[in-house]
């Protein structure tokens, strides 16, 4: 590859690049040999559609996120682009035991500042390494591809020193094409062996990745938990004291038990975190895999960016990223934005860094964890103080068999050993009380959701978008390809003064008319036609609209390759989303005539036309009656849901010389109308049902399209978007509304036709001002501002440009609206799964803290040991998150209204469930604590030990059964779908098996005794009762208004200066409503 030659793409050609649009641009690829260090496969150079985007006329005077930070809680951040102050604020307010683990997937502001300082040094180092590897690869290339004669050092000088003389010495673009054994017309051979040889010789189109974090990094992070460190320290002290007082044979149990329990917690935590990181790595690789279009063996095909090799010819269109370094072979109106790559290797370094991202839900859960943790710390401190007092006043037995404290008689070793045991219990209460896993459950849930969403044809680029989709109240959708099949075909044609049936019947037209028509179809196109051999069907590539026009041309008898050779392209005006047309100027080879062909939106082409070409090839002035008739033809096609495209041409009177062609603005009129065609793009069969599901879920679906308003209305009605009382308007109408009128009309607007990117952006901003949570789809470069502005930007994976994808939050890989609805379902599922986990964990917290508190105050000691509490913590933290945060969504999620951005995490329904279960557990276990020996009829020396073991066993089984209850917050049947969730069943089964092992076999380790089958039945029965309790309490009504409320989202009023805001900018304003 030519290192960094891509940055010289335009200067080597000495072209003026900053022109509005660009046609397909072949690019000679010359990938660097194992090249290494530079920008590699993910170049951020992008081909743009216009220089200053018209959306820049929309200016905003407000905070970045629209939140008034003075009125917000510490633990609320915007879902998009949160300001650094809010990120710093919530972290400072968080109670955290293990910062390395808790903040792993959040932005490290200090690290980012350090990274900025080192970026330039890193870039230089990568550049030097890239050159060295390139030179080595070049030496390999000479041996690997003996017929490819390229001096790699010359290519290095060509790029690094901008030596255009070297380019001339090598014979220019044609010379390098020859040296690399490729062809500008046919590309390289599509031969597996040749491609492999090129990869071996020149390297792959990739960059060195930072090595993934090893498993031991996660082990190290898990070991940084302060409470676990204290417990390990206590375990070591206990080990030494017990071995001294009881001997090695009996004294090692307690200390080693604590250490082993802590190590198990560390190991399980590390494995969970490591597997989660692997999931994110797979998702990141999917994001980096950009498709590019190349020509190999004369056939256009789409390949992965990583499959590019030296000599490939790459075709670029508006919004594409330049995939590697190369030379411009051919192109028109090229504009490249290189602002994102200001120095060599900068981007590669940035991509290689592990950039964290906190999500709003994650931050809110940190707030919950902090609140619960503070309560737990208070309880732990109280238990510690009470235990100390009770021990020294003689109301509590000391550690081991040391008995009660007696002044002057109890040895210092026994006192110290008892104090260590009290510290162990207090610290373990802190471990249980501070729900460290609660915020991390969000990351686990999101990683699971993102992985599964790929199967549902959605690739998540920004974590928080998963959450925000559950709060979506309106979806602004494109029409073509999203609501329709994107399988276009010409079904109606008006040519030469009348409708044609069949559409390819042009036999009555003069031959020159037909030649002119076919010339416009073949040359004014970004698609292509490839015919492999005689008798085979032609392969047509390009956008669906281009393909439909080219297929129609083939039906007319067009010989694509021959027609393209009959004229040369002088200048190109690519399709523009504002003008909605594309033009090309060509010079015929046979007679030197210059024709300017235009095609685009039928009514706009008609407006610029003043003549009609008649069947005898005579151009006559268009009469008012003919113009009215043609307008009715267009309306008739549009009413049948057809996209109306018109073809016209003109012969310019003045054509500049060749050296001035780059500056030439091809004339837009007056034109001579040639034809009007109607292209059918059927509505996707699944879309009406998907729209209905959205509407049932409280989501308003709006269609924003550049098509004729009649076509838009017909498609919207077919899809179920446009209903009685809804408005269908044109972009110019919406644009010219006053702010007040726009806000008043917007709730009724369901369709906006003939819209520009500015109109889409204006609609998104207005909806957000009205308090809506907006999801917007987009595929073009000019959709980027709207995608960035929306709460959730959804780019199309098939038709979407790379600029649109880079600006989006989620990529819909099949361009299907039904996939958007599935994303909404996943968004709601993320929030619901987190609520399930919160309910389960808080029930354990409330029960454990209450039991320990009451027992400590009344009896002077707690019923559960440190090892037992660590096991309970493992069940409710890591294993609980795995079981409950990975539930798949159901369709019933779409039967409820959207989740509010500030809806409480703990709803009234959850409080009812938590308190009922916690009260039951506390009551039963405290009864066992104080009256267990008599109720269970225990006697003998081990009566107390059996009772404590039953309490521990019953407490664990309460959590096991309550884990099933937590699957359904409102639904009475908690078993629905249980047998299909193998992960949940596996975790519950493993918990029961491990509990049996702990109780029956690890008695010294866990301070338990073996239980008979009767006591096992009692323990299971106590846990089982939680099921009927959960069923019965769901009949208890709860108030709809939240018991604990947060401040509502406060949106600052944005001041906007819209292009032509409130002033007529031309065009007759129109709106349509169904009544």
PDB file of C-alpha atoms in Angstrom, residues 387-525:
ATOM      1  CA  UNK A 387     -20.973  -6.883  68.997  1.00  0.00           C
ATOM      2  CA  UNK A 388     -17.978  -5.221  70.634  1.00  0.00           C
ATOM      3  CA  UNK A 389     -20.126  -3.887  73.477  1.00  0.00           C
ATOM      4  CA  UNK A 390     -21.995  -7.174  73.995  1.00  0.00           C
ATOM      5  CA  UNK A 391     -18.760  -9.139  74.054  1.00  0.00           C
ATOM      6  CA  UNK A 392     -17.028  -6.970  76.626  1.00  0.00           C
ATOM      7  CA  UNK A 393     -20.093  -6.780  78.902  1.00  0.00           C
ATOM      8  CA  UNK A 394     -20.409 -10.554  78.826  1.00  0.00           C
ATOM      9  CA  UNK A 395     -23.569 -10.951  76.754  1.00  0.00           C
ATOM     10  CA  UNK A 396     -21.931 -12.742  73.798  1.00  0.00           C
ATOM     11  CA  UNK A 397     -19.637 -15.731  73.472  1.00  0.00           C
ATOM     12  CA  UNK A 398     -16.185 -15.190  72.045  1.00  0.00           C
ATOM     13  CA  UNK A 399     -14.634 -16.826  68.993  1.00  0.00           C
ATOM     14  CA  UNK A 400     -14.221 -20.572  68.976  1.00  0.00           C
ATOM     15  CA  UNK A 401     -14.825 -22.078  72.422  1.00  0.00           C
ATOM     16  CA  UNK A 402     -13.359 -19.169  74.363  1.00  0.00           C
ATOM     17  CA  UNK A 403     -16.663 -18.446  76.100  1.00  0.00           C
ATOM     18  CA  UNK A 404     -17.775 -15.109  77.400  1.00  0.00           C
ATOM     19  CA  UNK A 405     -15.389 -12.313  78.257  1.00  0.00           C
ATOM     20  CA  UNK A 406     -14.218 -12.181  81.850  1.00  0.00           C
ATOM     21  CA  UNK A 407     -11.970  -9.352  82.878  1.00  0.00           C
ATOM     22  CA  UNK A 408      -8.561 -10.567  83.906  1.00  0.00           C
ATOM     23  CA  UNK A 409      -9.308 -14.181  82.923  1.00  0.00           C
ATOM     24  CA  UNK A 410      -9.844 -14.089  79.138  1.00  0.00           C
ATOM     25  CA  UNK A 411      -6.514 -14.304  77.335  1.00  0.00           C
ATOM     26  CA  UNK A 412      -5.358 -11.601  74.952  1.00  0.00           C
ATOM     27  CA  UNK A 413      -5.305 -14.135  72.127  1.00  0.00           C
ATOM     28  CA  UNK A 414      -8.974 -15.006  72.633  1.00  0.00           C
ATOM     29  CA  UNK A 415      -9.897 -11.316  72.749  1.00  0.00           C
ATOM     30  CA  UNK A 416      -7.968 -10.575  69.583  1.00  0.00           C
ATOM     31  CA  UNK A 417      -9.410 -13.629  67.842  1.00  0.00           C
ATOM     32  CA  UNK A 418     -12.940 -12.540  68.760  1.00  0.00           C
ATOM     33  CA  UNK A 419     -12.327  -9.012  67.521  1.00  0.00           C
ATOM     34  CA  UNK A 420     -11.056 -10.399  64.203  1.00  0.00           C
ATOM     35  CA  UNK A 421     -14.201 -12.533  63.877  1.00  0.00           C
ATOM     36  CA  UNK A 422     -16.422  -9.513  64.610  1.00  0.00           C
ATOM     37  CA  UNK A 423     -14.550  -7.509  61.956  1.00  0.00           C
ATOM     38  CA  UNK A 424     -14.982 -10.387  59.490  1.00  0.00           C
ATOM     39  CA  UNK A 425     -18.747 -10.424  59.985  1.00  0.00           C
ATOM     40  CA  UNK A 426     -19.047  -6.629  59.774  1.00  0.00           C
ATOM     41  CA  UNK A 427     -16.974  -6.466  56.612  1.00  0.00           C
ATOM     42  CA  UNK A 428     -18.925  -9.338  55.069  1.00  0.00           C
ATOM     43  CA  UNK A 429     -22.167  -7.477  55.781  1.00  0.00           C
ATOM     44  CA  UNK A 430     -20.672  -4.596  53.809  1.00  0.00           C
ATOM     45  CA  UNK A 431     -19.860  -6.999  50.967  1.00  0.00           C
ATOM     46  CA  UNK A 432     -23.463  -8.172  50.898  1.00  0.00           C
ATOM     47  CA  UNK A 433     -24.960  -4.731  51.492  1.00  0.00           C
ATOM     48  CA  UNK A 434     -23.062  -2.805  48.810  1.00  0.00           C
ATOM     49  CA  UNK A 435     -24.453  -4.149  45.514  1.00  0.00           C
ATOM     50  CA  UNK A 436     -21.303  -3.817  43.423  1.00  0.00           C
ATOM     51  CA  UNK A 437     -22.816  -6.015  40.758  1.00  0.00           C
ATOM     52  CA  UNK A 438     -25.875  -3.830  40.272  1.00  0.00           C
ATOM     53  CA  UNK A 439     -24.335  -1.262  37.858  1.00  0.00           C
ATOM     54  CA  UNK A 440     -22.261  -3.983  36.208  1.00  0.00           C
ATOM     55  CA  UNK A 441     -25.437  -5.941  35.524  1.00  0.00           C
ATOM     56  CA  UNK A 442     -26.309  -3.212  33.003  1.00  0.00           C
ATOM     57  CA  UNK A 443     -23.113  -3.859  31.078  1.00  0.00           C
ATOM     58  CA  UNK A 444     -23.744  -7.608  31.207  1.00  0.00           C
ATOM     59  CA  UNK A 445     -27.315  -7.079  30.029  1.00  0.00           C
ATOM     60  CA  UNK A 446     -26.247  -4.740  27.226  1.00  0.00           C
ATOM     61  CA  UNK A 447     -23.501  -7.100  26.053  1.00  0.00           C
ATOM     62  CA  UNK A 448     -26.022  -9.937  25.899  1.00  0.00           C
ATOM     63  CA  UNK A 449     -28.608  -7.760  24.150  1.00  0.00           C
ATOM     64  CA  UNK A 450     -26.109  -6.428  21.601  1.00  0.00           C
ATOM     65  CA  UNK A 451     -24.999  -9.948  20.723  1.00  0.00           C
ATOM     66  CA  UNK A 452     -28.554 -11.188  20.278  1.00  0.00           C
ATOM     67  CA  UNK A 453     -29.592  -8.070  18.352  1.00  0.00           C
ATOM     68  CA  UNK A 454     -27.157  -8.971  15.586  1.00  0.00           C
ATOM     69  CA  UNK A 455     -29.352 -12.014  14.920  1.00  0.00           C
ATOM     70  CA  UNK A 456     -32.281  -9.573  14.753  1.00  0.00           C
ATOM     71  CA  UNK A 457     -30.385  -7.567  12.100  1.00  0.00           C
ATOM     72  CA  UNK A 458     -29.343  -4.673  14.340  1.00  0.00           C
ATOM     73  CA  UNK A 459     -25.737  -3.695  15.055  1.00  0.00           C
ATOM     74  CA  UNK A 460     -25.369  -1.434  18.095  1.00  0.00           C
ATOM     75  CA  UNK A 461     -22.644   1.192  17.844  1.00  0.00           C
ATOM     76  CA  UNK A 462     -23.399   3.060  21.076  1.00  0.00           C
ATOM     77  CA  UNK A 463     -24.280   1.207  24.268  1.00  0.00           C
ATOM     78  CA  UNK A 464     -26.776   3.685  25.650  1.00  0.00           C
ATOM     79  CA  UNK A 465     -28.845   3.469  22.458  1.00  0.00           C
ATOM     80  CA  UNK A 466     -30.072   0.036  23.599  1.00  0.00           C
ATOM     81  CA  UNK A 467     -31.558   1.619  26.702  1.00  0.00           C
ATOM     82  CA  UNK A 468     -32.933   4.709  24.991  1.00  0.00           C
ATOM     83  CA  UNK A 469     -34.819   2.669  22.375  1.00  0.00           C
ATOM     84  CA  UNK A 470     -37.059   1.426  25.169  1.00  0.00           C
ATOM     85  CA  UNK A 471     -38.113   5.034  25.809  1.00  0.00           C
ATOM     86  CA  UNK A 472     -38.786   5.912  22.164  1.00  0.00           C
ATOM     87  CA  UNK A 473     -42.058   7.763  21.673  1.00  0.00           C
ATOM     88  CA  UNK A 474     -41.770   8.509  17.958  1.00  0.00           C
ATOM     89  CA  UNK A 475     -39.933   6.997  14.988  1.00  0.00           C
ATOM     90  CA  UNK A 476     -39.201   9.145  11.946  1.00  0.00           C
ATOM     91  CA  UNK A 477     -38.661   6.649   9.156  1.00  0.00           C
ATOM     92  CA  UNK A 478     -37.465   6.908   5.585  1.00  0.00           C
ATOM     93  CA  UNK A 479     -39.668   5.327   2.941  1.00  0.00           C
ATOM     94  CA  UNK A 480     -37.470   3.717   0.328  1.00  0.00           C
ATOM     95  CA  UNK A 481     -35.960   0.435   1.444  1.00  0.00           C
ATOM     96  CA  UNK A 482     -37.161   0.798   5.026  1.00  0.00           C
ATOM     97  CA  UNK A 483     -40.924   0.712   4.574  1.00  0.00           C
ATOM     98  CA  UNK A 484     -40.664  -0.667   1.034  1.00  0.00           C
ATOM     99  CA  UNK A 485     -38.851  -3.688  -0.382  1.00  0.00           C
ATOM    100  CA  UNK A 486     -36.319  -1.623  -2.345  1.00  0.00           C
ATOM    101  CA  UNK A 487     -36.988  -3.933  -5.300  1.00  0.00           C
ATOM    102  CA  UNK A 488     -37.847  -1.400  -7.952  1.00  0.00           C
ATOM    103  CA  UNK A 489     -39.150  -1.960 -11.461  1.00  0.00           C
ATOM    104  CA  UNK A 490     -40.528   0.358 -14.127  1.00  0.00           C
ATOM    105  CA  UNK A 491     -44.247  -0.380 -14.454  1.00  0.00           C
ATOM    106  CA  UNK A 492     -45.480   2.768 -16.219  1.00  0.00           C
ATOM    107  CA  UNK A 493     -43.811   4.858 -18.927  1.00  0.00           C
ATOM    108  CA  UNK A 494     -44.815   8.008 -20.769  1.00  0.00           C
ATOM    109  CA  UNK A 495     -42.551   8.484 -23.797  1.00  0.00           C
ATOM    110  CA  UNK A 496     -42.973  10.466 -27.000  1.00  0.00           C
ATOM    111  CA  UNK A 497     -46.388  11.940 -26.237  1.00  0.00           C
ATOM    112  CA  UNK A 498     -48.188   8.937 -24.737  1.00  0.00           C
ATOM    113  CA  UNK A 499     -48.228   6.023 -22.302  1.00  0.00           C
ATOM    114  CA  UNK A 500     -46.399   2.888 -23.403  1.00  0.00           C
ATOM    115  CA  UNK A 501     -47.866  -0.547 -22.838  1.00  0.00           C
ATOM    116  CA  UNK A 502     -45.713  -2.560 -22.473  1.00  0.00           C
ATOM    117  CA  UNK A 503     -43.226  -0.055 -21.082  1.00  0.00           C
ATOM    118  CA  UNK A 504     -40.476  -1.158 -23.503  1.00  0.00           C
ATOM    119  CA  UNK A 505     -42.594  -0.614 -26.635  1.00  0.00           C
ATOM    120  CA  UNK A 506     -40.819   2.319 -28.296  1.00  0.00           C
ATOM    121  CA  UNK A 507     -41.060   0.975 -31.834  1.00  0.00           C
ATOM    122  CA  UNK A 508     -43.050   3.981 -33.035  1.00  0.00           C
ATOM    123  CA  UNK A 509     -40.284   6.418 -32.061  1.00  0.00           C
ATOM    124  CA  UNK A 510     -37.646   7.767 -34.394  1.00  0.00           C
ATOM    125  CA  UNK A 511     -34.331   5.919 -34.095  1.00  0.00           C
ATOM    126  CA  UNK A 512     -32.465   9.072 -33.028  1.00  0.00           C
ATOM    127  CA  UNK A 513     -35.042   9.602 -30.285  1.00  0.00           C
ATOM    128  CA  UNK A 514     -34.372   6.073 -29.040  1.00  0.00           C
ATOM    129  CA  UNK A 515     -30.595   6.571 -29.198  1.00  0.00           C
ATOM    130  CA  UNK A 516     -30.881   9.838 -27.268  1.00  0.00           C
ATOM    131  CA  UNK A 517     -33.103   8.166 -24.671  1.00  0.00           C
ATOM    132  CA  UNK A 518     -30.723   5.225 -24.220  1.00  0.00           C
ATOM    133  CA  UNK A 519     -27.712   7.556 -24.045  1.00  0.00           C
ATOM    134  CA  UNK A 520     -29.327   9.386 -21.125  1.00  0.00           C
ATOM    135  CA  UNK A 521     -30.093   6.120 -19.330  1.00  0.00           C
ATOM    136  CA  UNK A 522     -26.599   4.652 -19.739  1.00  0.00           C
ATOM    137  CA  UNK A 523     -24.436   7.721 -19.129  1.00  0.00           C
ATOM    138  CA  UNK A 524     -26.469   9.495 -16.462  1.00  0.00           C
ATOM    139  CA  UNK A 525     -26.180   6.623 -14.010  1.00  0.00           C
TER     140      UNK A 525
END
